[in-house]
CSV table of C-alpha atoms and ligand atoms in Angstrom, one decimal:
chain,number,residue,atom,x,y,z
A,1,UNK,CA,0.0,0.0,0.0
A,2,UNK,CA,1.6,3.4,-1.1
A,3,UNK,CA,2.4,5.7,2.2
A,4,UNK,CA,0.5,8.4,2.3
A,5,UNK,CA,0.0,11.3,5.3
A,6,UNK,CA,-2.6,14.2,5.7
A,7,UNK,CA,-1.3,18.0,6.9
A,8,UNK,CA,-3.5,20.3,7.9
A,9,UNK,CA,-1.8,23.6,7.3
A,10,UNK,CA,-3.7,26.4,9.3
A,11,UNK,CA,-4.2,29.9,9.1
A,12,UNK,CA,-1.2,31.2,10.8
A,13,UNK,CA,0.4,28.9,8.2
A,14,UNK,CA,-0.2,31.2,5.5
A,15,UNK,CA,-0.9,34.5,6.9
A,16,UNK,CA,1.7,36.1,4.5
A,17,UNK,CA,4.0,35.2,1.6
A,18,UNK,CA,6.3,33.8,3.6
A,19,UNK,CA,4.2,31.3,5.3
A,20,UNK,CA,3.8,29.9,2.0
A,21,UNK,CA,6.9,29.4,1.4
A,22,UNK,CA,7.8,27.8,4.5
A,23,UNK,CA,4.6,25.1,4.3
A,24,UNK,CA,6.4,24.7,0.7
A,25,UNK,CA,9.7,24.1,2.5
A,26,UNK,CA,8.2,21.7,5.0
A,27,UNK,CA,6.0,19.5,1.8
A,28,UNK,CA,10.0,19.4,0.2
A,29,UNK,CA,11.1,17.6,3.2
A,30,UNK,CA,8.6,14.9,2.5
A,31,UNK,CA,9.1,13.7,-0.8
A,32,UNK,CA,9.3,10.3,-0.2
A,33,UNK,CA,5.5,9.9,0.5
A,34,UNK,CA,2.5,10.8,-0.7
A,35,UNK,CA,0.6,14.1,0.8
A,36,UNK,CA,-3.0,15.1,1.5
A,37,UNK,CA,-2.9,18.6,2.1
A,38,UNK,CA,-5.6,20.3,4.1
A,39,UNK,CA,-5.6,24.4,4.5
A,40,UNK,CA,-7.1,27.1,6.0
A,41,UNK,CA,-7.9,30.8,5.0
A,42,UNK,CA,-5.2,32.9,4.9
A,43,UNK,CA,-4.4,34.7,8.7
A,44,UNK,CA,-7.1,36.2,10.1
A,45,UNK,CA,-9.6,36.0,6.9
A,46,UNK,CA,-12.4,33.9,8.4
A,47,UNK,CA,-13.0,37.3,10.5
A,48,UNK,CA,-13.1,39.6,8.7
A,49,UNK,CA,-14.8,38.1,6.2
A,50,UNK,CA,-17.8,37.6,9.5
A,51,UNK,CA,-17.4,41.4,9.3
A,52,UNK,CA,-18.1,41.6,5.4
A,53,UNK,CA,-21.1,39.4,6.1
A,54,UNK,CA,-22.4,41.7,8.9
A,55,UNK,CA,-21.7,44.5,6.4
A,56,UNK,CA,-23.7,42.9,4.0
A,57,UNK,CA,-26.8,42.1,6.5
A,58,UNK,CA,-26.9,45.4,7.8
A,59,UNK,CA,-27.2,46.5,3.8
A,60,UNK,CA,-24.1,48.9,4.6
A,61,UNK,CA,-22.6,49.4,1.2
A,62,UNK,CA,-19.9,51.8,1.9
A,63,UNK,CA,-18.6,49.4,5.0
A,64,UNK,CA,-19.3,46.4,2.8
A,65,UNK,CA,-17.3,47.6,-0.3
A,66,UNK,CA,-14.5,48.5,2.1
A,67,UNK,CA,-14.2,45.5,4.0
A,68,UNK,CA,-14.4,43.8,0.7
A,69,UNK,CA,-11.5,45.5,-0.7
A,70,UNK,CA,-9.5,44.9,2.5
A,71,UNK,CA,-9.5,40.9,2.1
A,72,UNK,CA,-8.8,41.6,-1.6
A,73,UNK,CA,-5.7,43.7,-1.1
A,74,UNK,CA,-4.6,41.5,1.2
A,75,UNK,CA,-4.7,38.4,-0.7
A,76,UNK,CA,-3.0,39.9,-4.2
A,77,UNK,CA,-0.4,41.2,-2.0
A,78,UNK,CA,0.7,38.3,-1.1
A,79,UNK,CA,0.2,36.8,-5.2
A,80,UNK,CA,2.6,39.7,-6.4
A,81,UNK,CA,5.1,38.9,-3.5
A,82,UNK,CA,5.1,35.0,-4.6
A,83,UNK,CA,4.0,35.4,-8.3
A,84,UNK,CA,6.3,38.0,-9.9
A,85,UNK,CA,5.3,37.2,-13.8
A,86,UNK,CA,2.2,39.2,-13.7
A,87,UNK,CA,0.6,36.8,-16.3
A,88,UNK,CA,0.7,33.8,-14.6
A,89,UNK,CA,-2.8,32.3,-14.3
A,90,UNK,CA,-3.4,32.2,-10.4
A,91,UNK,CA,-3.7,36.4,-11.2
A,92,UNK,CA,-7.0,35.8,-13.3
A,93,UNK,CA,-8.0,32.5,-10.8
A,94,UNK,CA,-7.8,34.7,-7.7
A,95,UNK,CA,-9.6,37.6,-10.0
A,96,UNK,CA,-12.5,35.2,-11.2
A,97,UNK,CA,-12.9,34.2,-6.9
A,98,UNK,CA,-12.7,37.7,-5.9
A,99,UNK,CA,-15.6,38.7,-9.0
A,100,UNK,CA,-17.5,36.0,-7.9
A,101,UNK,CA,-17.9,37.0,-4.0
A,102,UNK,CA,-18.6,40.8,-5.4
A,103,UNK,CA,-21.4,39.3,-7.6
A,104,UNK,CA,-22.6,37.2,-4.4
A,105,UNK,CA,-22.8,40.6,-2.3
A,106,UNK,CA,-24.2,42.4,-4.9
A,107,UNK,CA,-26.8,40.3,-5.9
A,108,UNK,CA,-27.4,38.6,-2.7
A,109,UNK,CA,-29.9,41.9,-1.9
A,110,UNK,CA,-32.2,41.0,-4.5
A,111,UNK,CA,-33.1,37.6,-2.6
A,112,UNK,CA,-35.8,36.8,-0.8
A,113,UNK,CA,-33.7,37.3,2.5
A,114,UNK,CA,-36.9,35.4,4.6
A,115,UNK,CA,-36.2,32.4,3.1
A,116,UNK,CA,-32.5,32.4,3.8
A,117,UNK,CA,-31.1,32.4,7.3
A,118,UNK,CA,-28.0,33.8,8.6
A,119,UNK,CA,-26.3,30.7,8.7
A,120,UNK,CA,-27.2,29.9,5.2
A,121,UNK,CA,-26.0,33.5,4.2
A,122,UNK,CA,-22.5,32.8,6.6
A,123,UNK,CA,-21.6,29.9,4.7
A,124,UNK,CA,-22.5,31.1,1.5
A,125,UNK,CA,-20.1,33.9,2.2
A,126,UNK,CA,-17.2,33.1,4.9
A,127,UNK,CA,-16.1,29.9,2.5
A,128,UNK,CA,-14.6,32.7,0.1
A,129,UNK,CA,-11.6,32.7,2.8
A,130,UNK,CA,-10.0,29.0,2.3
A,131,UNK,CA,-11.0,29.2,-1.7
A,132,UNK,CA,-9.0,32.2,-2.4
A,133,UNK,CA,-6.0,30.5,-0.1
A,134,UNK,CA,-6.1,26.9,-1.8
A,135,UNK,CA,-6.3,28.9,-5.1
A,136,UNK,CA,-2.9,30.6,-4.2
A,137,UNK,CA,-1.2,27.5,-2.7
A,138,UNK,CA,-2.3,25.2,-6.1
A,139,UNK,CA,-0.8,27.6,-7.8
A,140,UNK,CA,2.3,28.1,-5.4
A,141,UNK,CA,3.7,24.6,-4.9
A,142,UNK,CA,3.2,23.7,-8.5
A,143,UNK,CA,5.3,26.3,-9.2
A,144,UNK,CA,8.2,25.4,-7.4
A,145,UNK,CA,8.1,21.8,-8.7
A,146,UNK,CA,6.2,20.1,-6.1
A,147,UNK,CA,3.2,17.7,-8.2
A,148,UNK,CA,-0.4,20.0,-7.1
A,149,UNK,CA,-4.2,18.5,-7.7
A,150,UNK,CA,-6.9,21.0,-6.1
A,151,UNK,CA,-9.8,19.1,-5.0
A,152,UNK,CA,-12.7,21.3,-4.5
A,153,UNK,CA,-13.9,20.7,-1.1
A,154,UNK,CA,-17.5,20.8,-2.0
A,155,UNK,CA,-17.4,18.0,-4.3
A,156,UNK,CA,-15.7,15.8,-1.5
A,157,UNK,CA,-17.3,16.7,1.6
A,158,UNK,CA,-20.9,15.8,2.0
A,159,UNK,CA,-23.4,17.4,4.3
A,160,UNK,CA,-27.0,17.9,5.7
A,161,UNK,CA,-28.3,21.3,5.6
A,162,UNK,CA,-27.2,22.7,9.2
A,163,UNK,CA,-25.0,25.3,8.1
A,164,UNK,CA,-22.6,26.5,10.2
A,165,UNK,CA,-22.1,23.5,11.8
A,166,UNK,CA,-23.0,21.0,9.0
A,167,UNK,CA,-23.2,17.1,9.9
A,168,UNK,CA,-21.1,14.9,7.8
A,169,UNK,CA,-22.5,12.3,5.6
A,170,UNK,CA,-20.3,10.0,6.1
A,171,UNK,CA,-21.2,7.5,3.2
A,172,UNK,CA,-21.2,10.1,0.8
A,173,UNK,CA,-18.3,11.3,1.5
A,174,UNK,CA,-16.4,8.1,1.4
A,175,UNK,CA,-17.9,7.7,-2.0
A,176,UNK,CA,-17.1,10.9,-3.4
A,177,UNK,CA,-12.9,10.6,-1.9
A,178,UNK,CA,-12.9,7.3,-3.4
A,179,UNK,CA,-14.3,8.2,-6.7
A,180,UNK,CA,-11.5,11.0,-7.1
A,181,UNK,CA,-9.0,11.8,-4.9
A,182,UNK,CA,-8.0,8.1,-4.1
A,183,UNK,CA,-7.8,7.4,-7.5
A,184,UNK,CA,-5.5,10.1,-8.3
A,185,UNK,CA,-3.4,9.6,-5.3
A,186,UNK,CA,-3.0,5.9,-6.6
A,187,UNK,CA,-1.7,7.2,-9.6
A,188,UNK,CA,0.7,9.8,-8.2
A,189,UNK,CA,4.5,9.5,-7.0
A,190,UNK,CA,5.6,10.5,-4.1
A,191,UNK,CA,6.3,14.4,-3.2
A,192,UNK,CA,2.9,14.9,-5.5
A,193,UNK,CA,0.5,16.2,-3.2
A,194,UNK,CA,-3.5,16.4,-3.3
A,195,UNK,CA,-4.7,19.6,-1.4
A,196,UNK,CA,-8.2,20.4,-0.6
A,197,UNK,CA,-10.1,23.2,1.3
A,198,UNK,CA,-10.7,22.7,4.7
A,199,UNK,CA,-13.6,23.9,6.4
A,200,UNK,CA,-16.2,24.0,3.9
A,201,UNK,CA,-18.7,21.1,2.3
A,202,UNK,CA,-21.6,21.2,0.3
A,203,UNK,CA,-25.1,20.6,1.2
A,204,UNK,CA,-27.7,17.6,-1.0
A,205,UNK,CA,-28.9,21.3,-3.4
A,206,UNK,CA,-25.0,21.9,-3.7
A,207,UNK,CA,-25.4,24.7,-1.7
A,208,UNK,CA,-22.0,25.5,0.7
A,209,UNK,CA,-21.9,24.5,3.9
A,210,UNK,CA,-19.0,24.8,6.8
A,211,UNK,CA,-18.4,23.1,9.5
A,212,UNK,CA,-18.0,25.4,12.4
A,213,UNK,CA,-15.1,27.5,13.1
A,214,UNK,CA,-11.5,25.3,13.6
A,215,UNK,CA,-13.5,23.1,11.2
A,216,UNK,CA,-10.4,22.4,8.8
A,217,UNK,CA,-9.1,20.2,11.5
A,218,UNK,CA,-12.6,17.9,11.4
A,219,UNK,CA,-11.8,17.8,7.4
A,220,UNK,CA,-8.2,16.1,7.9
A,221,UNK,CA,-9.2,14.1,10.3
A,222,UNK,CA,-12.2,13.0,7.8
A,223,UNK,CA,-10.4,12.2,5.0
A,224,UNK,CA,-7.4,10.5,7.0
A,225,UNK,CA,-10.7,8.2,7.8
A,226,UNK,CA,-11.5,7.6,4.2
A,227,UNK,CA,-8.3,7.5,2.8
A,228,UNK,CA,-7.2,5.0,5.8
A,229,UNK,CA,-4.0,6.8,6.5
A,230,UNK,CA,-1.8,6.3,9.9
A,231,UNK,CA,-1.1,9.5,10.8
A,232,UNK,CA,-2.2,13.1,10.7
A,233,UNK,CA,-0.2,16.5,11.0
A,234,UNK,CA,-2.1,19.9,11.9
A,235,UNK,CA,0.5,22.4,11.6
A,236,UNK,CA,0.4,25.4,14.2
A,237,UNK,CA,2.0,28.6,15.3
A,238,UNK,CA,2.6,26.4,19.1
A,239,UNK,CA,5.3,23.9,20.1
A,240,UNK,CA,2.2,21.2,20.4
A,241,UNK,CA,-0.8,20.9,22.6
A,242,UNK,CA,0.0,23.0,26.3
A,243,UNK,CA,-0.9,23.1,29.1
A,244,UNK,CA,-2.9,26.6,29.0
A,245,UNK,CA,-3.0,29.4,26.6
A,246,UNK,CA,0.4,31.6,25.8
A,247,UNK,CA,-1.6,34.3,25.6
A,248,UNK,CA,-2.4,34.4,29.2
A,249,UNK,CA,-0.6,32.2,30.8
A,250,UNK,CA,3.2,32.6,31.4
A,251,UNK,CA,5.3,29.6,30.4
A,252,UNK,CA,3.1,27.1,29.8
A,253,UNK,CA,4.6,23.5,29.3
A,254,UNK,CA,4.3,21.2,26.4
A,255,UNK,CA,2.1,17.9,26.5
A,256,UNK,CA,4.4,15.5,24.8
A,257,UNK,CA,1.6,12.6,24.4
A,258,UNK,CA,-2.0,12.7,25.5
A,259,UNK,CA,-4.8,10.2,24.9
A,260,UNK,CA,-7.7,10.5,22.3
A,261,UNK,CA,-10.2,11.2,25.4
A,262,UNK,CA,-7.9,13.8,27.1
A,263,UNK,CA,-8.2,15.8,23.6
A,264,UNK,CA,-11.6,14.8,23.2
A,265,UNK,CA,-12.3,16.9,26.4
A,266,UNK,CA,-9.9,19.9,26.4
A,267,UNK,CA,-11.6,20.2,22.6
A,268,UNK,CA,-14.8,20.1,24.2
A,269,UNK,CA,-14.1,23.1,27.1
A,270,UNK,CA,-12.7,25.4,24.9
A,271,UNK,CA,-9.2,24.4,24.2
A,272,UNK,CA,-9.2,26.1,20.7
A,273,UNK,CA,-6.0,23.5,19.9
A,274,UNK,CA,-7.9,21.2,18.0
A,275,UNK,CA,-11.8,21.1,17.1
A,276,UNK,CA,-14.1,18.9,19.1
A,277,UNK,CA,-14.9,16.9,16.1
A,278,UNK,CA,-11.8,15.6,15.1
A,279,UNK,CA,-10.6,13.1,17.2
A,280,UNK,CA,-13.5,10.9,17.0
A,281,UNK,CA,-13.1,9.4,13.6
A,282,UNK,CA,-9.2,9.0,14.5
A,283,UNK,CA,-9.4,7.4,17.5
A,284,UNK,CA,-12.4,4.8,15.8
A,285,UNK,CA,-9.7,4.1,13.3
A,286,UNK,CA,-6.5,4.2,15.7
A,287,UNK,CA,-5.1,7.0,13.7
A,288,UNK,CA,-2.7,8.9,15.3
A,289,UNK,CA,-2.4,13.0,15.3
A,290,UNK,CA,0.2,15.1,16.0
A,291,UNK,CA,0.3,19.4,16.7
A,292,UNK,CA,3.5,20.6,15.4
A,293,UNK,CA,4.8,23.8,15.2
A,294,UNK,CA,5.3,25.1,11.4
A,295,UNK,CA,8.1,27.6,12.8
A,296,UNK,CA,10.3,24.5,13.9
A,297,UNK,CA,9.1,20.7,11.8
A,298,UNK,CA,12.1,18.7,12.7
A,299,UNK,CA,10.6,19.0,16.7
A,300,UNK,CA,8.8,16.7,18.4
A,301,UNK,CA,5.2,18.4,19.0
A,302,UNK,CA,2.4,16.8,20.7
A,303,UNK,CA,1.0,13.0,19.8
A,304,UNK,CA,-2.3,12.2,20.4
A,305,UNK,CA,-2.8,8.7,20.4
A,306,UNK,CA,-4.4,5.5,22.1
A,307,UNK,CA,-2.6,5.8,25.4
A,308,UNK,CA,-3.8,5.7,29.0
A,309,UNK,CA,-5.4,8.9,29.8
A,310,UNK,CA,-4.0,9.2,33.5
A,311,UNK,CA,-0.6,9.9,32.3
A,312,UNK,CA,-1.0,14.2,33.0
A,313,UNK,CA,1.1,15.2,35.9
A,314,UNK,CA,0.6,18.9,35.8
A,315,UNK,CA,-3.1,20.8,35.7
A,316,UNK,CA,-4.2,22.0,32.2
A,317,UNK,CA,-6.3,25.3,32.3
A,318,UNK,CA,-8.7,26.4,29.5
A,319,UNK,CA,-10.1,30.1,29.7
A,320,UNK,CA,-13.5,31.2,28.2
A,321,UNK,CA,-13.8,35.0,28.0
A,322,UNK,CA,-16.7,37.2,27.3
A,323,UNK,CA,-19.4,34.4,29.0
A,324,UNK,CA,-22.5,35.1,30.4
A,325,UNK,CA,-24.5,33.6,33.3
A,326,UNK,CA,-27.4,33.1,33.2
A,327,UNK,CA,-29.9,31.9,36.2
A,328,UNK,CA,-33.5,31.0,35.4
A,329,UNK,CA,-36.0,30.1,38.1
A,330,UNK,CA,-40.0,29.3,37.6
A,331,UNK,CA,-42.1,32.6,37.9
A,332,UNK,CA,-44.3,30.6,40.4
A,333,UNK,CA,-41.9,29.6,42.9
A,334,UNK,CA,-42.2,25.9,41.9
A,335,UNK,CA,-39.6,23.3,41.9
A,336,UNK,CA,-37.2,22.9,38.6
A,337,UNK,CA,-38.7,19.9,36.9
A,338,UNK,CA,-37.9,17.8,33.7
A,339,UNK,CA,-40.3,19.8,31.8
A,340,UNK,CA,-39.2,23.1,32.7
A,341,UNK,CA,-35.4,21.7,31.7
A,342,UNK,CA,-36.5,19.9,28.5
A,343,UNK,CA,-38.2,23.7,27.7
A,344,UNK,CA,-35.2,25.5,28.6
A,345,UNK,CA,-33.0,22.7,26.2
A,346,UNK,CA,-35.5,23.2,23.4
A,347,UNK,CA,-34.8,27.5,23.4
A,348,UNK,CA,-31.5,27.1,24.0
A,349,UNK,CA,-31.0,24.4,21.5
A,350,UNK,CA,-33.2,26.8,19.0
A,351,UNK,CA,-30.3,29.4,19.5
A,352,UNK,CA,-27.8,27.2,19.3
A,353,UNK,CA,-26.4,28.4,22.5
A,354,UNK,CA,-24.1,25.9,23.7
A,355,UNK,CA,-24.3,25.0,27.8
A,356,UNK,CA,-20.5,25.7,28.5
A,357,UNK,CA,-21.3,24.6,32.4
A,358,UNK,CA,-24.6,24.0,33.5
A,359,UNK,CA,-26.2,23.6,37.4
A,360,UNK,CA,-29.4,23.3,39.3
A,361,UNK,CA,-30.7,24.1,42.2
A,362,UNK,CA,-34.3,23.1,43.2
A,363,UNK,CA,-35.5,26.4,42.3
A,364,UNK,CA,-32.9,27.8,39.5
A,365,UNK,CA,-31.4,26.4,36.5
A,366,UNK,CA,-28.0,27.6,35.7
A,367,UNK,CA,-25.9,28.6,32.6
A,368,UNK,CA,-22.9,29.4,30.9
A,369,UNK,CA,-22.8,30.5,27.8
A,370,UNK,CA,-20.9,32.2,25.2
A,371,UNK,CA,-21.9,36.2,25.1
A,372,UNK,CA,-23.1,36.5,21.5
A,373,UNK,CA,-25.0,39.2,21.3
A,374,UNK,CA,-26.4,38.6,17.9
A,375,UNK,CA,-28.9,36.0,19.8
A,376,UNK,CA,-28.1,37.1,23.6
A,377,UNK,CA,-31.6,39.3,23.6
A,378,UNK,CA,-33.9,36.9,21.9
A,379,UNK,CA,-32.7,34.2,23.8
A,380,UNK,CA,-33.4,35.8,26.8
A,381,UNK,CA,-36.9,37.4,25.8
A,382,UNK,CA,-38.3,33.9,25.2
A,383,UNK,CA,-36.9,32.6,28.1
A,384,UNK,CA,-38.5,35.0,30.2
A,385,UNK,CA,-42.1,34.6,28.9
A,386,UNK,CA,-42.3,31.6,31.8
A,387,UNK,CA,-39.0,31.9,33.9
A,388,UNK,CA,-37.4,34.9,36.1
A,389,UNK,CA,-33.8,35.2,34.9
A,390,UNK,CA,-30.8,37.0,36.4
A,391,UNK,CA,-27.9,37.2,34.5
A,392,UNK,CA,-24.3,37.6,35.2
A,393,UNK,CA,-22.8,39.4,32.1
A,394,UNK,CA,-18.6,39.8,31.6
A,395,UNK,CA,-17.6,36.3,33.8
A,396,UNK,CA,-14.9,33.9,33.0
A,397,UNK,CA,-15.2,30.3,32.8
A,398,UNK,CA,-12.1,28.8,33.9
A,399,UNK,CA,-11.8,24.5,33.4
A,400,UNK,CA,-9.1,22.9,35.1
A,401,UNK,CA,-8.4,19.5,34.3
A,402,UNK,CA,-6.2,17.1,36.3
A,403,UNK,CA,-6.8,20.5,39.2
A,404,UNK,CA,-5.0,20.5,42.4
A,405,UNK,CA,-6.1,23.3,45.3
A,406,UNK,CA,-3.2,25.5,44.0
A,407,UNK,CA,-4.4,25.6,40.7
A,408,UNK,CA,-7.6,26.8,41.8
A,409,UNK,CA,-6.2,28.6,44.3
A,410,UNK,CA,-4.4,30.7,41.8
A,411,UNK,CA,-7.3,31.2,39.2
A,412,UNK,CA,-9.5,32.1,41.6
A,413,UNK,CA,-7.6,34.4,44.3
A,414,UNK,CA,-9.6,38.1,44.7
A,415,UNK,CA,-12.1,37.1,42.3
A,416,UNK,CA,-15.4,36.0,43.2
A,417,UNK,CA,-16.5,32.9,42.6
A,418,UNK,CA,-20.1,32.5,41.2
A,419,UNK,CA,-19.9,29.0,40.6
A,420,UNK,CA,-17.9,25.7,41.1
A,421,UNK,CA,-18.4,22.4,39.9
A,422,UNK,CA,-16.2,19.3,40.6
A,423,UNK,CA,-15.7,16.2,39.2
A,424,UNK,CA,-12.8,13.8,39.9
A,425,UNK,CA,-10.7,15.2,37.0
A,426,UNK,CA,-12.4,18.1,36.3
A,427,UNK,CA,-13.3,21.8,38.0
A,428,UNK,CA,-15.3,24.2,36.2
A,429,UNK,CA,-15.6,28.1,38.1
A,430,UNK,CA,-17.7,30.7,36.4
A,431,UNK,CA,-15.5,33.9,37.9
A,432,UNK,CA,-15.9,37.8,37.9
B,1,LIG,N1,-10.9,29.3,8.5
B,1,LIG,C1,-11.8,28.7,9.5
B,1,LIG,C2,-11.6,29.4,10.8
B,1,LIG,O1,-10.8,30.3,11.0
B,1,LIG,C3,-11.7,27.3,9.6
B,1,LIG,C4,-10.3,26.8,10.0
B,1,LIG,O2,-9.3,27.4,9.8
B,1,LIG,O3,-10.3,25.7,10.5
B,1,LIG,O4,-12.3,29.0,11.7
């Protein structure tokens, strides 16, 4: 069987024209095996394309045509910088991407805007961001002599209708890899690489879909399912998986090997290393994945394989900022019962408000949740038609795993402490 690995190259990656160069440098040092290539939009493009789309539903055409000429002049500079024959084709690709978003936006005001929700409109739009990228790096690495086949995401990735955070359909899927990329791959030699979007699918009207932010971590992982590879690579701007944020946390250490469950559950509080998604298929098919740093590939990184998941010596912290709490009690003074939770699951399911730590009392029901303040005040209006809710607006969710009294100690000291929840591995405080 030929070798072949998946790389999931993300946006710090290529956040400039040399970040191309160097993911090039790091494909050269593989040329004895076959590559699957997974990347993300360009730096920070998935936001500010959000911002274009806000633009855009706000009907704010001098902000719109700004922001839209922002992401544009960002992207061609980095084509002139890598690209200095000014007629090479990836100069009219990029062009036709760009006219095509422009026409989207321009257009997009004459639809029936009932009949298509924000999510639709988001995928419709923010998928722009790892098209214009793959579109560069096709054209990139095949012109330094590496092998390039750009597989359109959307004709590979099948999903249902949920946009934003689209469910996979897993047999389609399979059928549509096999049918084209595993065929070429078969055909290939080594050093040729297949690279594909990540991120983005399409829905059963061929409509685009995405599947949640991080997502292009959930697409290597599904096509190292498909494909039956051993290994997978996400390449980061961190030494591997650590024990807490950089941003906020001074020297934190490096996680040489975790299991698939430890990831599983930093994924799921917030760890923004990997997305929740992606271990699942790879642990099913003993896969293993490691974090490594783009800035240094020869070191180690993290591995994340099928190893006991009692190993961690040292506490790992995960910080959610800008949460909200939110306490919600029967107007009548009754008891919290299953109906009242299974109402409270159905709004906050219909707002896709995720339950970052959850409590209850025999009179309250408590909540954390992300403060997004495009649903915050709905949310809240139709929970108040039956409940009395008190909220707790600018807290911090801190989740400790592997904790020890100092750890807390030290998250928590002069703060107050709203609420704690223990469970033999875990600690979750909602601080202010
Ligand atoms: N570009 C998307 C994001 O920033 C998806 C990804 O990079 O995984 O969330």
């Amino acid at each position: 069987m030929m070798e072949l690995k998946v790389f999931k190259f993300g946006g710090a990656s290529v956040n400039s024209s040399a970040g191309f160069r160097n993911v090039c440098g790091i494909l050269k040092k593989y040329r004895n095996t076959r590559l699957m290539i997974v990347v993300s939009a360009m730096g920070k493009t998935t936001n500010a394309l959000e911002i274009l789309l806000k633009h855009y539903l706000d009907n704010d055409p001098i902000l719109l045509i700004e922001s839209f000429r922002v992401i544009k002049e960002s992207h061609f500079k980095v084509i002139g910088e890598l690209f200095p024959d000014k007629t090479h084709p990836v100069y009219g690709e990029a062009e036709s991407l760009f006219d095509q978003l422009r026409g989207y936006i321009r257009k997009g005001h004459l639809y029936d805007k009932v009949a298509r929700t924000y999510d639709f409109e988001y995928d419709q739009i923010v998928s722009y961001g790892e098209l214009f990228s793959s579109c560069i790096l096709y054209n990139y690495l095949n012109s330094q002599g590496i092998t390039c086949r750009l597989f359109d995401a959307r004709g590979l990735i099948m999903t249902d209708h949920n946009n934003r955070d689209s469910r996979v359909n897993w047999e389609k899927t399979a059928g549509m890899i096999n049918k084209s990329v595993q065929p070429w791959l078969a055909g290939s030699l080594n050093g040729d690489v297949a690279l594909t979007q990540g991120f983005i699918g399409s829905d059963p009207s061929h409509n685009t879909t995405t599947l949640g932010r991080e997502g292009s971590d959930y697409t290597a992982a599904i096509l190292a399912y498909i494909l039956k590879t051993s290994e997978v690579t996400i390449w980061k701007d961190v030494p591997g998986v650590l024990n807490a944020d950089p941003k906020w946390f001074r020297n934190p250490k490096k996680l040489d090997t975790i299991s698939y469950r430890e990831a599983i559950e930093l994924a799921y509080y917030g760890a923004s290393v990997i997305h929740p998604k992606t271990i699942r298929p790879l642990e099913n098919a003993g896969i293993k994945l490691y974090v490594k740093n783009f800035a240094k590939p020869g070191a180690a990184g993290t591995l994340i394989t099928n190893i006991d998941s009692w190993n961690i010596r040292f506490p790992i912290y995960i910080r959610k900022e800008n949460q909200v709490l939110i306490s919600i009690s029967p107007r009548d003074f009754s008891f919290i019962i299953e109906e009242n939770l299974s109402q409270i699951f159905t709004i906050l399911a219909k707002y896709r408000a995720k339950a970052n730590v959850m409590q209850n009392s025999a009179i309250s029901f408590s909540v954390c949740l992300d403060r997004n303040e495009r649903i915050l005040a709905d949310l809240i209006e139709e929970l108040s038609v039956d409940y009395e809710i008190r909220y707790n607006y600018n807290v911090e969710l801190f989740t400790v795993r592997h904790y020890t009294a100092a750890a807390i100690n030290r998250l928590t000291k002069g703060r107050l402490v709203l609420l704690e929840q223990k469970t033999r591995q875990t600690v979750h405080l909602v601080v202010k």
